[in-house]
């Protein structure tokens, strides 16, 4: 059987590596997966060591903004569909350097859309799938949830760049007839997440007896989803979803940041044989993130009723798996934090 080529961008990052692994293993006879990744500080080929020799997998190091490279990939591999994840993904970095987010997240998406528009002429089942975020909808009060119809209200440079790229994806579908899909997902957690994000940062700092920085009053709320459940949702939307539609993906799993930090302290203390309460003493309330969104919550009713997706991993199980993975992956942690990240971390927390 002739395999269809799927171009995955950002496949060496956190969610991308789980997605590439899932697609390469599950669809060995159906898809040839081409992973285009620039390997920024957030991308690491160690995330994909276990599948690098599969016949239906190819890694290409490169930038999604490189017009010539992207067009060559479309031609050479006869790209059938794109699952686009490559992005600058960290809100704090977007506050420090918004321009990088504009170039990668907006211009990069445009470069891929243009290539799809150029190369996909008469085939009705090509799809450009954009992996996006719930942050495009802004911030919620104490009640309510984001629906697919909620107006966009991005409030950080990161979310503004993702909102813009969502708009361009829709514009290409409306103006040029490109088949597109967008999903907007809540906070992911799990193995291979770069330790600048809340959960791995806190685990890593607990292990190393460093202070645990909690922004503001620690009462900001996020909805957490285990990364493999996100990947399964993308798989199901790609195969069962409707073209030019948006699907919200969430875990029905809202927690205040401080509650998560407490859970992590207690879990790691127990696993490391430290006496109860030891790591909670490391908690330090620090200056709030500028413009910090108060609450995110996702209504995934459309995804559940139209596609039949449900999150499978409950928070206690997912958090324990995640903690175990980080405790057993000290080499990975050292590797991914040995470069540019150390300077960034010092600037953020150790001034
Ligand atoms: P990540 O930062 O872990 O990975 C991003 C990947 O993109 C890295 O491998 C990086 O090398 C690559 N990349 C960056 N710039 C590139 C460029 N110019 N060309 C090619 N590759 C480039 O991000 P993540 O957390 O895995 O998020 C992946 C996608 O999912 C992003 O688009 C993000 O907006 C979206 N998303 C993330 C979450 C979350 O909780 N992490 C939730 C919803 C949506
Ligand atoms: O909602 C989806 C989004 O989730 C994704 O689109 C983003 O790519 C992803 O980075 C994530 O954004 P957040 O800003 O919510 O994630 P982060 O892990 O940076 O922060 C989670 C919460 O924890 C947030 O309220 C800020 C807070 N925080 C974060 C860090 C890094 C702290 O209190 N201390 C910290 O040191």
XYZ file of C-alpha atoms and ligand atoms in Angstrom:
431
model
C 0.000 0.000 0.000
C 1.228 3.500 -0.813
C 1.705 5.452 2.379
C 0.448 9.026 2.553
C 3.016 11.542 3.753
C 2.101 13.681 6.735
C 4.283 16.664 7.533
C 4.408 17.212 11.295
C 6.052 20.481 12.342
C 7.586 20.891 15.787
C 7.715 17.113 16.247
C 10.794 17.263 18.477
C 9.020 19.381 21.101
C 6.840 18.257 23.975
C 3.455 17.562 22.367
C 4.981 17.044 18.917
C 7.180 14.164 20.088
C 4.206 12.370 21.650
C 2.205 12.964 18.466
C 4.995 11.714 16.175
C 5.478 8.585 18.321
C 1.718 7.887 18.300
C 1.344 8.319 14.519
C 4.556 6.465 13.567
C 3.660 3.437 15.707
C -0.080 3.311 15.096
C -0.013 3.959 11.355
C 3.088 2.056 10.193
C 1.396 0.917 6.969
C -0.685 4.013 6.389
C 1.418 7.132 6.928
C 4.971 8.259 6.320
C 5.671 10.841 9.025
C 8.048 13.672 8.207
C 9.058 15.686 11.239
C 10.285 19.210 10.412
C 11.801 20.867 13.469
C 14.349 23.639 13.948
C 15.533 22.150 17.254
C 15.294 25.358 19.240
C 15.976 25.188 22.989
C 12.569 23.433 23.259
C 13.167 20.727 20.661
C 15.239 17.658 21.408
C 15.776 14.518 19.339
C 16.227 12.521 22.529
C 12.448 12.844 22.870
C 12.155 10.512 19.866
C 15.054 8.089 20.363
C 12.764 5.054 20.535
C 11.251 5.592 17.089
C 14.086 7.175 15.115
C 14.761 3.972 13.137
C 11.190 3.238 12.084
C 10.791 2.918 8.285
C 7.852 5.295 8.171
C 9.654 8.142 9.955
C 11.998 10.866 8.768
C 13.425 13.820 10.647
C 14.373 17.028 8.850
C 16.125 19.804 10.764
C 14.865 23.115 9.459
C 12.836 26.238 9.957
C 9.146 26.460 9.029
C 9.903 30.005 7.790
C 12.353 28.677 5.179
C 10.190 29.004 2.043
C 12.542 27.050 -0.205
C 12.944 24.178 2.258
C 9.216 23.923 2.943
C 8.385 23.856 -0.777
C 11.078 21.258 -1.431
C 9.615 19.053 1.317
C 6.104 19.365 -0.150
C 7.401 18.375 -3.606
C 9.896 15.702 -2.666
C 7.628 13.864 -0.231
C 4.331 14.624 -1.918
C 2.917 15.931 1.347
C -0.689 14.868 1.786
C -1.529 16.631 5.057
C 0.114 18.876 7.622
C -0.183 18.718 11.397
C 1.320 22.012 12.453
C 2.674 22.294 16.003
C 5.955 24.194 15.584
C 5.783 27.352 17.635
C 7.357 29.415 20.321
C 5.149 28.165 23.145
C 6.149 29.820 26.439
C 4.129 32.831 27.617
C 6.927 34.304 29.786
C 9.338 34.280 26.844
C 6.720 36.011 24.684
C 6.642 38.845 27.214
C 10.440 39.161 26.946
C 10.707 38.835 23.186
C 7.390 39.205 21.333
C 9.000 39.513 17.894
C 10.279 35.936 17.938
C 6.660 34.822 18.479
C 5.447 36.881 15.527
C 8.050 35.479 13.167
C 7.762 31.816 14.167
C 4.083 31.570 15.022
C 2.624 33.888 12.381
C 5.127 34.083 9.492
C 6.009 30.401 9.981
C 2.338 29.393 9.757
C 1.916 31.595 6.672
C 4.888 29.918 5.003
C 3.321 26.496 5.516
C -0.128 27.688 4.393
C 1.372 29.137 1.204
C 3.142 25.876 0.441
C -0.090 23.923 0.991
C -1.997 26.333 -1.242
C 0.646 26.013 -3.948
C 0.995 22.230 -3.938
C -2.520 21.016 -3.169
C -4.446 21.645 -6.315
C -7.098 19.044 -7.005
C -7.062 16.620 -4.152
C -10.063 17.042 -1.900
C -8.738 15.170 1.095
C -5.587 17.152 1.887
C -5.817 18.753 5.327
C -3.924 21.534 7.061
C -4.385 20.903 10.804
C -3.349 23.704 13.198
C -2.680 22.728 16.803
C -3.704 25.772 18.797
C -4.416 26.875 22.326
C -7.297 27.856 24.599
C -5.361 31.043 25.441
C -6.744 32.705 22.272
C -10.071 33.099 24.107
C -8.622 35.287 26.885
C -9.373 34.925 30.579
C -12.502 33.743 32.430
C -14.107 34.899 35.663
C -15.129 32.415 38.328
C -17.705 30.679 36.135
C -18.208 29.720 32.501
C -16.103 27.846 29.966
C -14.624 28.581 26.543
C -16.755 27.361 23.641
C -15.693 27.170 19.984
C -17.912 30.219 19.452
C -16.297 32.313 22.215
C -14.845 35.541 20.778
C -11.087 35.725 20.543
C -9.514 37.943 23.214
C -5.791 37.114 23.355
C -3.966 38.956 26.098
C -0.298 37.918 25.909
C 2.071 38.217 22.942
C 2.047 34.391 22.780
C -1.738 34.108 22.621
C -1.959 37.060 20.212
C 0.431 35.256 17.868
C -1.538 31.987 18.105
C -4.833 33.857 17.576
C -3.341 35.489 14.503
C -2.176 32.158 13.102
C -5.663 30.676 13.740
C -7.161 33.600 11.805
C -4.793 33.024 8.892
C -5.658 29.328 8.800
C -9.368 30.211 8.616
C -8.679 32.930 6.032
C -6.886 30.415 3.776
C -9.784 28.037 4.053
C -12.346 30.764 3.277
C -10.394 32.590 0.571
C -8.468 29.805 -1.142
C -10.589 26.747 -0.358
C -7.846 25.003 1.655
C -9.163 22.159 3.858
C -8.243 23.137 7.392
C -8.881 22.031 10.960
C -8.061 23.830 14.190
C -8.115 22.520 17.724
C -7.720 24.732 20.778
C -6.442 22.805 23.764
C -5.903 23.508 27.447
C -2.663 23.032 29.447
C -0.876 19.785 28.664
C 1.358 17.899 31.082
C 3.391 14.699 30.917
C 6.863 13.386 30.053
C 9.264 15.363 27.811
C 7.821 18.789 28.691
C 10.566 21.381 28.810
C 11.202 22.265 32.478
C 10.359 25.953 32.102
C 6.645 25.053 32.292
C 4.965 24.914 35.716
C 4.758 21.152 36.386
C 8.238 20.014 35.276
C 9.837 23.183 36.676
C 8.358 22.513 40.107
C 9.304 18.805 40.072
C 12.862 19.641 39.017
C 13.220 22.335 41.670
C 11.849 20.086 44.412
C 14.391 17.410 43.506
C 17.196 19.993 43.608
C 15.969 21.739 46.777
C 15.506 25.016 44.907
C 12.801 27.575 45.639
C 9.421 26.920 44.000
C 8.325 30.167 42.305
C 4.551 30.688 42.400
C 3.351 33.737 40.505
C 1.084 36.243 42.296
C -1.289 34.670 44.824
C -1.099 31.209 43.212
C -4.850 31.175 42.659
C -4.812 31.355 38.861
C -6.662 28.384 37.413
C -5.720 26.165 34.486
C -7.438 23.093 33.010
C -4.899 20.250 32.742
C -4.872 17.457 30.160
C -2.464 14.507 29.934
C -0.477 14.947 26.737
C -1.364 11.519 25.307
C -5.055 12.379 25.576
C -4.388 15.511 23.529
C -2.604 13.457 20.874
C -5.488 10.969 20.704
C -7.909 13.877 20.281
C -5.854 15.241 17.360
C -5.789 11.771 15.766
C -9.571 11.435 16.073
C -10.305 14.953 14.844
C -8.031 14.479 11.834
C -9.829 11.256 10.888
C -13.404 11.973 11.926
C -13.667 15.761 12.115
C -15.209 18.111 9.585
C -13.098 20.334 7.365
C -12.850 24.010 8.284
C -14.145 23.414 11.808
C -12.714 24.180 15.215
C -12.703 21.743 18.143
C -11.981 22.629 21.766
C -9.996 20.030 23.724
C -9.916 20.062 27.533
C -9.570 17.788 30.527
C -12.495 18.934 32.712
C -9.738 19.230 35.264
C -9.378 22.691 36.792
C -6.856 23.401 39.514
C -5.331 26.474 41.141
C -1.580 26.647 40.589
C -0.900 26.500 44.315
C -2.941 23.274 44.610
C -0.782 21.683 41.924
C 2.416 22.821 43.597
C 1.194 21.319 46.895
C 0.343 18.015 45.184
C 3.783 17.878 43.572
C 5.578 18.668 46.848
C 3.719 15.918 48.672
C 4.121 13.326 45.900
C 7.832 13.934 45.398
C 8.517 14.032 49.164
C 6.847 10.656 49.526
C 8.711 9.143 46.586
C 12.073 10.482 47.773
C 11.440 9.410 51.368
C 11.518 12.973 52.694
C 9.409 13.797 55.728
C 5.948 15.219 54.985
C 5.935 19.001 54.478
C 9.645 19.262 53.594
C 9.236 20.635 50.072
C 6.264 22.901 50.794
C 8.799 25.046 52.696
C 10.458 25.814 49.358
C 7.335 27.575 48.004
C 8.007 31.258 47.297
C 5.362 33.649 46.058
C 7.048 35.816 43.423
C 6.097 38.850 41.330
C 3.133 38.041 39.124
C 3.439 37.421 35.383
C 2.428 40.690 33.631
C -1.124 40.365 32.294
C -1.463 36.927 33.919
C -4.743 35.337 32.751
C -6.795 34.343 35.795
C -8.720 31.299 34.676
C -8.999 29.005 31.670
C -11.678 26.309 31.316
C -12.638 24.435 28.202
C -15.984 23.079 27.108
C -15.201 20.067 24.871
C -18.836 19.001 24.414
C -18.580 19.337 20.615
C -15.552 17.038 20.464
C -17.204 14.513 22.758
C -20.554 14.407 20.972
C -19.410 14.697 17.331
C -16.196 12.668 17.480
C -16.649 10.528 20.591
C -13.361 11.557 22.255
C -12.982 11.422 26.025
C -9.921 12.063 28.194
C -8.657 8.704 29.499
C -6.047 9.642 32.101
C -7.310 11.002 35.415
C -5.185 13.693 37.063
C -3.869 11.580 39.959
C -2.636 8.865 37.577
C -1.233 11.324 35.041
C 0.568 13.376 37.666
C 2.102 10.284 39.261
C 3.287 8.987 35.852
C 4.760 12.410 35.142
C 6.560 12.652 38.482
C 7.968 9.122 38.050
C 9.171 9.950 34.550
C 11.003 13.100 35.682
C 12.531 11.358 38.695
C 13.861 8.668 36.346
C 15.012 11.047 33.609
C 17.729 13.067 35.270
C 20.042 12.626 32.238
C 17.370 14.023 29.930
C 16.847 16.951 32.296
C 20.553 17.709 32.443
C 20.792 17.512 28.675
C 17.905 19.804 27.873
C 18.818 22.354 30.530
C 22.547 22.494 29.901
C 22.469 25.176 27.216
C 20.753 28.487 26.743
C 18.047 27.666 29.323
C 20.370 28.203 32.281
C 20.892 31.870 31.383
C 17.158 32.323 30.885
C 16.380 30.686 34.244
C 18.943 32.792 36.105
C 17.492 35.954 34.590
C 13.930 34.936 35.518
C 14.412 33.671 39.046
C 17.885 34.305 40.401
C 18.445 38.044 39.944
P 7.367 23.111 22.623
O 7.886 24.477 22.889
O 7.669 22.006 23.561
O 7.854 22.625 21.175
C 7.868 23.457 20.068
C 8.684 22.778 18.979
O 8.680 23.625 17.818
C 10.147 22.566 19.357
O 10.556 21.259 19.021
C 10.889 23.590 18.529
O 12.205 23.201 18.178
C 9.997 23.701 17.301
N 10.137 24.979 16.602
C 10.102 26.224 17.138
N 10.294 27.142 16.179
C 10.431 26.459 15.012
C 10.641 26.860 13.671
N 10.761 28.145 13.338
N 10.730 25.907 12.715
C 10.617 24.594 13.044
N 10.443 24.163 14.303
C 10.339 25.081 15.270
O 5.806 23.299 22.442
P 4.587 22.355 22.875
O 4.232 22.662 24.269
O 4.873 20.975 22.475
O 3.424 22.945 21.948
C 3.275 22.492 20.605
C 2.124 23.252 19.959
O 0.941 23.036 20.704
C 2.345 24.757 19.927
O 1.853 25.233 18.689
C 1.504 25.285 21.074
O 1.044 26.576 20.804
C 0.367 24.281 21.094
N -0.272 24.063 22.403
C 0.496 23.768 23.504
C -0.135 23.507 24.724
C 0.660 23.149 25.958
O 0.087 23.051 27.043
N 1.950 22.917 25.881
C -1.529 23.555 24.810
C -2.281 23.880 23.666
C -1.625 24.114 22.462
O -3.476 26.835 28.015
C -2.612 26.281 27.062
C -1.234 26.895 27.205
O -0.665 26.340 28.390
C -0.328 26.631 26.008
O -0.873 27.253 24.873
C 1.081 27.170 26.269
O 1.933 26.834 25.187
C 1.599 26.531 27.531
O 2.876 27.077 27.836
C 0.644 26.760 28.712
O 0.635 28.155 29.085
P 0.624 28.615 30.624
O 1.138 29.983 30.706
O -0.694 28.335 31.233
O 1.680 27.536 31.216
P 2.853 27.688 32.295
O 3.322 26.310 32.608
O 3.871 28.692 31.875
O 2.101 28.269 33.560
C 1.009 27.586 34.150
C 0.510 28.433 35.293
O 1.501 28.448 36.341
C 0.300 29.892 34.930
O -0.828 30.389 35.627
C 1.561 30.590 35.401
C 1.964 29.765 36.609
N 3.423 29.669 36.873
C 4.220 29.287 35.849
C 5.582 29.164 36.052
C 6.489 28.752 34.897
C 3.914 29.914 38.160
O 3.175 30.233 39.081
N 5.267 29.765 38.342
C 6.121 29.424 37.350
O 7.360 29.331 37.600
